[in-house]
CSV table of C-alpha atoms in Angstrom, one decimal:
chain,number,residue,atom,x,y,z
A,1291,MET,CA,193.3,41.9,198.4
A,1292,GLN,CA,196.5,40.5,196.9
A,1293,GLN,CA,199.8,42.0,197.9
A,1294,GLY,CA,200.6,44.9,195.6
A,1295,SER,CA,197.3,44.9,193.8
A,1296,ALA,CA,195.1,48.0,193.7
A,1297,PRO,CA,192.2,48.1,196.1
A,1298,LYS,CA,188.8,47.9,194.3
A,1299,ILE,CA,185.9,50.2,195.0
A,1300,SER,CA,182.3,49.5,193.9
A,1301,PHE,CA,180.2,52.7,193.6
A,1302,VAL,CA,176.5,53.3,193.4
A,1303,SER,CA,175.3,56.9,192.6
A,1304,LEU,CA,171.6,57.7,193.1
A,1305,GLY,CA,169.6,60.9,192.8
A,1306,CYS,CA,170.0,64.1,190.8
A,1307,PRO,CA,172.9,65.4,188.6
A,1308,LYS,CA,174.2,67.4,191.5
A,1309,ALA,CA,174.8,64.1,193.4
A,1310,LEU,CA,176.4,62.7,190.2
A,1311,VAL,CA,178.9,65.5,190.3
A,1312,ASP,CA,179.7,64.6,194.0
A,1313,SER,CA,180.2,61.0,192.9
A,1314,GLU,CA,182.6,62.1,190.1
A,1315,ARG,CA,184.7,64.1,192.5
A,1316,ILE,CA,185.0,61.2,195.0
A,1317,ILE,CA,185.9,58.8,192.2
A,1318,THR,CA,188.5,61.2,190.8
A,1319,ARG,CA,190.1,61.5,194.2
A,1320,LEU,CA,190.1,57.7,194.7
A,1321,ARG,CA,191.5,57.0,191.2
A,1322,ALA,CA,194.3,59.6,191.9
A,1323,GLU,CA,195.2,57.6,195.0
A,1324,GLY,CA,195.4,54.3,193.0
A,1325,TYR,CA,192.0,52.8,193.7
A,1326,GLU,CA,190.3,50.9,190.9
A,1327,LEU,CA,186.6,50.8,190.2
A,1328,ALA,CA,184.9,47.4,190.4
A,1329,ARG,CA,181.9,46.5,188.2
A,1330,LYS,CA,180.3,44.4,190.9
A,1331,HIS,CA,180.0,44.6,194.7
A,1332,ASP,CA,181.1,41.0,195.1
A,1333,GLY,CA,184.9,41.0,195.2
A,1334,ALA,CA,185.3,44.8,195.8
A,1335,ASP,CA,187.2,45.9,198.9
A,1336,VAL,CA,184.6,48.4,199.8
A,1337,VAL,CA,181.3,49.7,198.4
A,1338,ILE,CA,180.3,53.4,198.4
A,1339,VAL,CA,176.6,54.3,198.1
A,1340,ASN,CA,175.8,58.0,197.3
A,1341,THR,CA,172.2,58.3,198.4
A,1342,CYS,CA,169.2,60.5,197.6
A,1343,GLY,CA,167.0,61.7,200.5
A,1344,PHE,CA,164.6,64.1,198.8
A,1345,LEU,CA,161.4,62.0,198.7
A,1346,ASP,CA,160.3,58.9,200.6
A,1347,SER,CA,160.5,56.8,197.4
A,1348,ALA,CA,164.1,58.0,196.9
A,1349,LYS,CA,164.9,57.1,200.4
A,1350,GLN,CA,163.5,53.6,199.9
A,1351,GLU,CA,165.6,53.2,196.7
A,1352,SER,CA,168.7,54.3,198.7
A,1353,LEU,CA,167.9,51.9,201.5
A,1354,SER,CA,167.5,49.1,199.0
A,1355,ALA,CA,170.8,49.9,197.4
A,1356,ILE,CA,172.5,49.9,200.8
A,1357,GLY,CA,170.9,46.6,201.7
A,1358,ALA,CA,172.1,45.0,198.4
A,1359,ALA,CA,175.6,46.2,199.0
A,1360,MET,CA,175.6,44.9,202.6
A,1361,ALA,CA,174.3,41.5,201.4
A,1362,GLU,CA,176.8,41.2,198.5
A,1363,ASN,CA,179.8,42.7,200.2
A,1364,GLY,CA,179.3,43.8,203.8
A,1365,LYS,CA,181.8,46.7,203.8
A,1366,VAL,CA,179.7,49.7,202.9
A,1367,ILE,CA,180.2,53.5,203.2
A,1368,VAL,CA,177.2,55.7,202.8
A,1369,THR,CA,177.2,59.3,201.7
A,1370,GLY,CA,174.8,61.8,200.1
A,1371,CYS,CA,171.6,63.6,201.0
A,1372,MET,CA,170.1,60.8,203.0
A,1373,GLY,CA,173.3,60.6,205.1
A,1374,ALA,CA,172.5,64.1,206.4
A,1375,GLU,CA,169.9,62.5,208.6
A,1376,PRO,CA,171.5,59.1,209.3
A,1377,GLU,CA,169.1,57.7,211.9
A,1378,GLN,CA,167.0,55.7,209.4
A,1379,ILE,CA,170.2,54.2,207.8
A,1380,GLU,CA,171.6,53.3,211.2
A,1381,GLN,CA,168.4,51.7,212.3
A,1382,ALA,CA,168.1,49.6,209.1
A,1383,TYR,CA,171.8,48.7,208.7
A,1384,PRO,CA,173.8,49.2,211.9
A,1385,GLY,CA,176.8,47.5,210.3
A,1386,VAL,CA,177.6,50.2,207.7
A,1387,LEU,CA,181.2,51.5,208.1
A,1388,SER,CA,180.5,55.2,207.8
A,1389,ILE,CA,177.6,57.6,207.1
A,1390,THR,CA,178.1,61.2,205.9
A,1391,GLY,CA,176.0,63.9,204.3
A,1392,PRO,CA,176.5,65.5,200.8
A,1393,GLN,CA,179.7,67.2,199.7
A,1394,GLN,CA,181.7,65.6,202.6
A,1395,TYR,CA,184.3,64.2,200.3
A,1396,GLU,CA,187.1,64.2,202.9
A,1397,SER,CA,185.1,62.1,205.3
A,1398,VAL,CA,184.3,59.6,202.6
A,1399,LEU,CA,187.9,59.3,201.6
A,1400,ASP,CA,188.9,58.9,205.3
A,1401,ALA,CA,186.4,56.1,205.6
A,1402,VAL,CA,187.8,54.4,202.5
A,1403,HIS,CA,191.3,54.7,203.8
A,1404,ARG,CA,190.3,53.0,207.1
A,1405,ALA,CA,188.5,50.2,205.3
A,1406,SER,CA,191.1,49.6,202.6
A,1407,PRO,CA,194.3,51.7,202.6
A,1408,PRO,CA,195.5,52.9,199.2
A,1409,ALA,CA,198.2,50.9,197.3
A,1410,HIS,CA,200.3,53.6,195.5
A,1411,ASN,CA,201.4,52.7,192.0
A,1412,PRO,CA,202.8,55.3,189.6
A,1413,HIS,CA,201.1,53.6,186.7
A,1414,LEU,CA,197.7,53.6,188.3
A,1415,ASP,CA,197.8,56.9,190.1
A,1416,LEU,CA,197.6,59.0,186.9
A,1417,VAL,CA,194.1,60.4,186.1
A,1418,PRO,CA,193.1,62.6,183.2
A,1419,PRO,CA,193.3,66.4,184.2
A,1420,GLN,CA,189.5,66.8,183.8
A,1421,GLY,CA,188.9,64.0,186.4
A,1422,ILE,CA,186.8,60.8,186.2
A,1423,LYS,CA,183.3,61.3,184.6
A,1424,LEU,CA,180.3,59.1,185.1
A,1425,THR,CA,178.5,60.7,182.1
A,1426,PRO,CA,179.4,59.8,178.5
A,1427,ARG,CA,182.6,61.6,177.2
A,1428,HIS,CA,180.7,64.1,175.1
A,1429,TYR,CA,178.7,65.9,177.8
A,1430,ALA,CA,179.4,66.8,181.5
A,1431,TYR,CA,177.5,68.4,184.4
A,1432,LEU,CA,179.1,71.6,185.6
A,1433,LYS,CA,178.1,72.4,189.2
A,1434,ILE,CA,178.4,76.1,190.0
A,1435,SER,CA,177.2,76.3,193.6
A,1436,GLU,CA,175.9,74.2,196.5
A,1437,GLY,CA,172.9,74.7,198.7
A,1438,CYS,CA,170.0,77.1,198.4
A,1439,ASN,CA,168.6,80.2,200.2
A,1440,ASN,CA,165.0,79.5,199.2
A,1441,ARG,CA,162.6,78.0,201.8
A,1442,CYS,CA,160.0,76.3,199.7
A,1443,THR,CA,157.5,74.5,202.0
A,1444,PHE,CA,157.8,71.2,200.2
A,1445,CYS,CA,161.6,71.0,200.1
A,1446,ILE,CA,164.2,70.0,202.6
A,1447,ILE,CA,167.3,70.6,200.3
A,1448,PRO,CA,168.5,73.6,202.4
A,1449,LYS,CA,168.3,71.3,205.5
A,1450,LEU,CA,170.3,68.6,203.7
A,1451,ARG,CA,172.8,70.8,201.7
A,1452,GLY,CA,172.8,74.1,203.5
A,1453,ASP,CA,172.5,77.7,202.2
A,1454,LEU,CA,173.9,78.9,198.9
A,1455,VAL,CA,177.7,78.6,198.5
A,1456,SER,CA,178.9,79.7,195.1
A,1457,ARG,CA,182.2,78.8,193.4
A,1458,SER,CA,184.2,81.7,192.0
A,1459,ALA,CA,183.7,82.4,188.3
A,1460,ALA,CA,187.4,81.6,187.6
A,1461,ASP,CA,187.1,78.2,189.4
A,1462,VAL,CA,184.1,77.2,187.3
A,1463,LEU,CA,185.6,78.4,184.1
A,1464,ARG,CA,188.9,76.5,184.7
A,1465,GLU,CA,186.9,73.3,185.2
A,1466,ALA,CA,184.8,74.0,182.1
A,1467,GLU,CA,187.9,74.7,180.0
A,1468,ARG,CA,189.5,71.4,181.1
A,1469,LEU,CA,186.3,69.5,180.2
A,1470,VAL,CA,186.1,71.0,176.8
A,1471,ALA,CA,189.8,70.3,176.2
A,1472,ALA,CA,189.1,66.7,177.1
A,1473,GLY,CA,186.5,66.4,174.4
A,1474,VAL,CA,183.3,67.4,176.1
A,1475,LYS,CA,180.9,69.0,173.6
A,1476,GLU,CA,178.1,70.0,175.9
A,1477,LEU,CA,178.2,71.6,179.4
A,1478,LEU,CA,175.1,71.2,181.5
A,1479,VAL,CA,175.2,74.0,184.1
A,1480,ILE,CA,173.5,72.9,187.4
A,1481,SER,CA,173.0,74.0,191.0
A,1482,GLN,CA,170.0,74.2,193.3
A,1483,ASP,CA,169.2,77.8,192.1
A,1484,THR,CA,171.3,78.7,189.1
A,1485,SER,CA,169.9,82.3,188.9
A,1486,ALA,CA,171.1,83.0,192.4
A,1487,TYR,CA,174.7,82.2,191.5
A,1488,GLY,CA,177.2,84.6,193.2
A,1489,LEU,CA,174.7,86.2,195.5
A,1490,ASP,CA,176.6,84.9,198.6
A,1491,LEU,CA,179.9,86.2,197.1
A,1492,LYS,CA,178.3,89.6,196.4
A,1493,TYR,CA,179.1,88.9,192.8
A,1494,ALA,CA,182.8,89.2,193.5
A,1495,GLU,CA,185.3,89.3,190.6
A,1496,SER,CA,188.0,86.7,190.1
A,1497,ALA,CA,190.9,86.6,187.7
A,1498,TRP,CA,190.3,84.6,184.5
A,1499,LYS,CA,193.0,84.8,181.8
A,1500,ASP,CA,193.5,88.5,181.0
A,1501,ARG,CA,190.4,89.8,182.8
A,1502,ASN,CA,188.3,89.7,185.9
A,1503,VAL,CA,184.9,88.0,185.7
A,1504,ARG,CA,182.1,88.6,188.2
A,1505,ALA,CA,180.4,85.6,189.9
A,1506,ARG,CA,177.1,86.5,188.3
A,1507,PHE,CA,174.7,84.4,186.2
A,1508,LEU,CA,175.0,86.6,183.1
A,1509,ASP,CA,178.8,87.1,183.2
A,1510,LEU,CA,179.4,83.4,183.8
A,1511,ALA,CA,177.1,82.4,181.0
A,1512,ARG,CA,178.8,84.9,178.6
A,1513,GLU,CA,182.3,83.4,179.4
A,1514,LEU,CA,181.1,79.8,179.1
A,1515,GLY,CA,179.7,80.7,175.7
A,1516,GLU,CA,183.2,81.5,174.5
A,1517,LEU,CA,184.6,78.0,175.1
A,1518,GLY,CA,183.1,76.4,171.9
A,1519,ALA,CA,180.8,73.9,173.5
A,1520,TRP,CA,177.0,73.7,173.9
A,1521,VAL,CA,176.1,75.4,177.2
A,1522,ARG,CA,172.7,74.3,178.7
A,1523,MET,CA,171.2,76.1,181.7
A,1524,HIS,CA,169.3,74.0,184.3
A,1525,TYR,CA,167.4,74.9,187.5
A,1526,VAL,CA,166.9,78.6,186.6
A,1527,TYR,CA,164.5,80.5,188.7
A,1528,PRO,CA,162.7,83.3,186.7
A,1529,TYR,CA,164.2,86.2,188.5
A,1530,PRO,CA,164.1,89.5,186.5
A,1531,HIS,CA,167.8,89.3,185.6
A,1532,VAL,CA,167.3,86.1,183.7
A,1533,ASP,CA,165.9,88.3,180.9
A,1534,GLU,CA,169.5,89.5,180.2
A,1535,VAL,CA,170.6,86.0,179.3
A,1536,ILE,CA,168.1,85.5,176.5
A,1537,GLY,CA,170.3,87.8,174.3
A,1538,LEU,CA,173.2,85.3,174.6
A,1539,MET,CA,170.9,82.6,173.3
A,1540,THR,CA,169.8,84.8,170.3
A,1541,ASP,CA,173.5,85.4,169.5
A,1542,GLY,CA,174.2,81.7,169.6
A,1543,LYS,CA,176.6,81.9,172.6
A,1544,ILE,CA,174.6,79.5,174.8
A,1545,LEU,CA,171.8,77.1,173.9
A,1546,PRO,CA,168.3,78.5,173.6
A,1547,TYR,CA,167.1,76.4,176.5
A,1548,LEU,CA,165.9,77.2,180.0
A,1549,ASP,CA,165.0,74.6,182.6
A,1550,ILE,CA,162.8,76.6,185.0
A,1551,PRO,CA,161.1,74.7,187.9
A,1552,PHE,CA,157.8,76.6,187.9
A,1553,GLN,CA,156.1,74.0,190.1
A,1554,HIS,CA,152.6,75.5,189.6
A,1555,ALA,CA,150.8,78.5,188.2
A,1556,SER,CA,147.9,79.2,190.6
A,1557,PRO,CA,148.8,82.2,192.8
A,1558,ASN,CA,147.2,80.4,195.8
A,1559,VAL,CA,149.3,77.3,195.4
A,1560,LEU,CA,152.5,79.2,194.7
A,1561,LYS,CA,151.9,81.2,197.9
A,1562,ALA,CA,151.4,78.0,199.9
A,1563,MET,CA,154.6,76.7,198.3
A,1564,ARG,CA,156.5,79.9,199.2
A,1565,ARG,CA,158.0,79.9,195.7
A,1566,PRO,CA,160.7,82.6,195.0
A,1567,ALA,CA,160.4,85.2,192.2
A,1568,ALA,CA,157.4,87.1,191.1
A,1569,GLN,CA,155.2,84.6,189.2
A,1570,ASP,CA,152.3,86.9,188.3
A,1571,LYS,CA,153.8,88.2,185.1
A,1572,THR,CA,155.5,85.0,184.0
A,1573,LEU,CA,153.4,84.5,180.9
A,1574,ASP,CA,154.3,88.0,179.7
A,1575,ARG,CA,157.9,87.3,180.2
A,1576,ILE,CA,157.8,83.9,178.4
A,1577,LYS,CA,156.2,85.8,175.4
A,1578,ALA,CA,158.9,88.4,175.6
A,1579,TRP,CA,161.6,85.7,175.7
A,1580,ARG,CA,160.2,84.0,172.7
A,1581,THR,CA,159.9,87.2,170.8
A,1582,THR,CA,163.6,87.9,171.4
A,1583,CYS,CA,164.6,84.2,170.8
A,1584,PRO,CA,162.0,82.3,168.8
A,1585,ASP,CA,164.0,79.0,169.1
A,1586,LEU,CA,163.8,79.1,172.9
A,1587,ALA,CA,162.9,75.7,174.5
A,1588,LEU,CA,161.4,75.7,178.0
A,1589,ARG,CA,161.5,72.7,180.3
A,1590,SER,CA,159.8,72.7,183.7
A,1591,THR,CA,158.5,70.6,186.5
A,1592,PHE,CA,155.2,70.8,188.2
A,1593,ILE,CA,153.5,69.4,191.3
A,1594,VAL,CA,149.9,68.4,191.4
A,1595,GLY,CA,147.9,67.6,194.5
A,1596,PHE,CA,149.8,70.1,196.7
A,1597,PRO,CA,147.9,70.6,200.0
A,1598,GLY,CA,145.0,73.0,199.5
A,1599,GLU,CA,145.1,72.7,195.7
A,1600,THR,CA,141.4,73.1,194.6
A,1601,ASP,CA,139.7,72.1,191.3
A,1602,ALA,CA,139.9,75.8,190.4
A,1603,ASP,CA,143.6,75.9,191.1
A,1604,PHE,CA,144.2,72.9,188.9
A,1605,ALA,CA,142.0,74.3,186.1
A,1606,TYR,CA,144.1,77.5,186.3
A,1607,LEU,CA,147.3,75.5,185.8
A,1608,LEU,CA,145.9,73.7,182.7
A,1609,ASP,CA,144.9,77.0,181.2
A,1610,TRP,CA,148.3,78.5,182.0
A,1611,LEU,CA,150.1,75.5,180.3
A,1612,ASP,CA,148.0,76.0,177.1
A,1613,GLU,CA,149.1,79.6,177.0
A,1614,ALA,CA,152.8,79.1,178.1
A,1615,GLU,CA,153.3,76.1,175.7
A,1616,ILE,CA,156.1,74.6,177.8
A,1617,ASP,CA,158.2,72.4,175.5
A,1618,ARG,CA,159.2,69.7,177.9
A,1619,LEU,CA,157.5,68.9,181.2
A,1620,GLY,CA,157.9,66.7,184.2
A,1621,CYS,CA,155.1,66.3,186.7
A,1622,PHE,CA,155.1,64.9,190.2
A,1623,LYS,CA,152.2,64.0,192.5
A,1624,TYR,CA,152.8,65.8,195.8
A,1625,GLU,CA,154.4,63.5,198.3
A,1626,PRO,CA,155.1,64.5,202.0
A,1627,VAL,CA,158.8,64.7,202.8
A,1628,ALA,CA,159.9,64.2,206.4
A,1629,GLY,CA,160.9,67.6,207.8
A,1630,ALA,CA,159.0,69.7,205.1
A,1631,THR,CA,156.7,72.4,206.5
A,1632,SER,CA,154.1,71.6,203.9
A,1633,ASN,CA,153.3,68.4,205.8
A,1634,ALA,CA,151.4,70.5,208.4
A,1635,LEU,CA,149.3,72.4,205.8
A,1636,PRO,CA,145.5,71.8,205.9
A,1637,ASP,CA,143.4,70.3,203.1
A,1638,GLN,CA,145.6,67.5,202.0
A,1639,VAL,CA,144.5,66.2,198.6
A,1640,PRO,CA,143.4,62.5,198.4
A,1641,ASP,CA,145.7,60.2,196.4
A,1642,GLU,CA,143.0,59.3,193.8
A,1643,VAL,CA,142.5,63.0,193.1
A,1644,LYS,CA,146.3,63.5,192.7
A,1645,GLN,CA,146.3,60.6,190.2
A,1646,GLU,CA,143.4,62.1,188.2
A,1647,ARG,CA,145.1,65.5,188.1
A,1648,TRP,CA,148.4,63.9,187.1
A,1649,ASP,CA,146.8,62.0,184.3
A,1650,ALA,CA,144.9,65.1,183.0
A,1651,LEU,CA,148.0,67.3,183.1
A,1652,MET,CA,150.2,64.7,181.3
A,1653,ALA,CA,147.4,64.3,178.6
A,1654,ARG,CA,147.3,68.0,178.1
A,1655,GLN,CA,151.1,68.3,177.9
A,1656,GLN,CA,151.2,65.5,175.4
A,1657,LYS,CA,149.1,67.6,173.0
A,1658,ILE,CA,151.2,70.7,173.6
A,1659,SER,CA,154.4,68.7,173.0
A,1660,ALA,CA,153.1,67.1,169.8
A,1661,ARG,CA,152.0,70.5,168.6
A,1662,ARG,CA,155.3,72.2,169.2
A,1663,LEU,CA,157.3,69.3,167.7
A,1664,LYS,CA,155.2,69.2,164.6
A,1665,ARG,CA,156.3,72.8,163.8
A,1666,LYS,CA,159.9,71.4,163.5
A,1667,VAL,CA,159.0,69.0,160.6
A,1668,GLY,CA,160.7,70.2,157.5
A,1669,THR,CA,163.3,72.2,159.4
A,1670,ARG,CA,167.0,71.5,159.8
A,1671,GLN,CA,168.3,71.0,163.3
A,1672,GLN,CA,171.7,70.5,164.8
A,1673,VAL,CA,171.8,67.2,166.7
A,1674,ILE,CA,174.4,65.8,169.0
A,1675,ILE,CA,174.7,62.0,168.7
A,1676,ASP,CA,174.3,60.0,172.0
A,1677,GLU,CA,173.9,56.4,170.7
A,1678,VAL,CA,174.8,54.7,167.4
A,1679,GLY,CA,173.0,51.6,166.2
A,1680,PRO,CA,173.3,49.4,163.1
A,1681,SER,CA,170.8,51.5,161.1
A,1682,VAL,CA,169.4,54.2,163.3
A,1683,ALA,CA,171.3,56.6,165.6
A,1684,LYS,CA,169.8,58.5,168.5
A,1685,GLY,CA,170.6,62.1,169.4
A,1686,ARG,CA,169.3,65.4,170.8
A,1687,THR,CA,168.6,68.8,169.4
A,1688,LYS,CA,169.5,72.0,171.2
A,1689,ALA,CA,166.0,71.8,172.8
A,1690,ASP,CA,166.7,68.5,174.6
A,1691,ALA,CA,168.8,67.7,177.7
A,1692,PRO,CA,170.1,64.2,178.2
A,1693,ASP,CA,167.9,61.6,180.1
A,1694,ILE,CA,165.0,64.0,180.8
A,1695,ASP,CA,163.8,65.3,177.4
A,1696,GLY,CA,163.0,63.9,174.0
A,1697,ALA,CA,165.3,62.5,171.3
A,1698,VAL,CA,165.9,62.5,167.6
A,1699,TYR,CA,166.0,59.2,165.8
A,1700,LEU,CA,168.0,59.5,162.6
A,1701,SER,CA,169.5,57.7,159.6
A,1702,SER,CA,172.7,58.5,157.9
A,1703,ARG,CA,174.6,57.6,154.7
A,1704,ARG,CA,177.9,57.3,156.6
A,1705,PRO,CA,178.6,55.9,160.0
A,1706,LEU,CA,178.2,58.4,162.9
A,1707,ARG,CA,180.2,58.7,166.0
A,1708,VAL,CA,179.0,59.3,169.6
A,1709,GLY,CA,179.5,63.0,170.4
A,1710,GLU,CA,179.4,64.2,166.8
A,1711,ILE,CA,177.2,67.2,166.0
A,1712,VAL,CA,175.4,66.8,162.7
A,1713,THR,CA,172.7,68.7,160.7
A,1714,VAL,CA,169.4,66.7,160.5
A,1715,LYS,CA,166.4,67.3,158.3
A,1716,ILE,CA,163.4,66.6,160.4
A,1717,GLU,CA,160.9,64.4,158.5
A,1718,ARG,CA,158.3,63.6,161.1
A,1719,ALA,CA,157.4,64.1,164.8
A,1720,ASP,CA,155.4,62.1,167.4
A,1721,LYS,CA,154.3,63.1,170.9
A,1722,TYR,CA,157.8,63.5,172.4
A,1723,ASP,CA,160.4,62.6,169.7
A,1724,LEU,CA,161.6,63.7,166.2
A,1725,HIS,CA,162.7,61.5,163.3
A,1726,GLY,CA,164.9,62.6,160.4
A,1727,THR,CA,167.9,62.1,158.1
A,1728,VAL,CA,171.4,63.5,158.3
A,1729,ALA,CA,171.7,66.4,155.8
A,1730,GLY,CA,175.1,67.7,156.7
A,1731,PHE,CA,178.2,67.2,158.9
């Protein structure tokens, strides 16, 4: 590093949106101390790798990223979920400078300071009040809690990230207000279990502007809905009190969208998974939600090939999907995770059967998705613009979260801007996406 120049940090962020928020916090702190971000490992003063440790495939990706950083730079700091169980990293790369688990921001900063002390410069130390974001300017992830109190047999998140720890409502709302003031048009609310928000705080009130707001899912959603941005709810377990939030969607306060990780529908498999919330009346509740809010879009994830899953269990799941008509769906083939109690369950499903079931479920969902999207042809939808091309722009309706759901491809008589929200007439639909023309601004 040249005398007086700012030290440069190269950063790799892997894993889920919750890890991305951790990365943003670390980067914001480093930028506030005068560090610059480097585009490449080669030439950076230090490399930080924020790892994912949820599945073996994610661990391999993390190890590959660490290996690339070691080869190209050599000064590497590792953090994130895989860092909570550091033995595998230490064995593969004994030369890494530091290994810490998720949310251990201070330890990461200490390691950076040791490897490359900050060079303070009043012109470089200024950061925008909303912090440094790794997402595009027009949307941001808003993390409302850490950890999880559930003990699903296939999951080691509580082991990696601990039990539920919620932020106060006022703290969340202050961050949200700063983001909206900085130009964010869409807030994506995330946590491990969004419905359980505030349980650890006993739903304590905190002072927000001229009133007190409880740390409770409904109360927080209501307040976020007053900030003038799209508010999208992720990782919502179907606890009974979720019903109360549907009214906010009907009133246009928050987006008519729920990301609910159902994981399965068969009572036998759900019991083996130790899933929280009563699942037996879920179809009735979905019908009630859609009666109250016809525009409601449901996204979910499912696991096929869970230990003990029979042909009958899988057939039950397919029938359930036909009736539930989930709008957007992600599916995973069951994969053993080191430390998960499901590894010890009997009747493991052969890989070829997992693949057959995955193929069958995705084929069924393709038909469901195409059917639901076809209903939108001829309607007018509000669309937020994510990308602008020479002739076609790409955006999302209120039913689509970034990166995981479908898109709208649209043409416009006048140039569009990223982050702009426009009215689009939907002209055709395919299996996962919509196509249309801008009809209003």
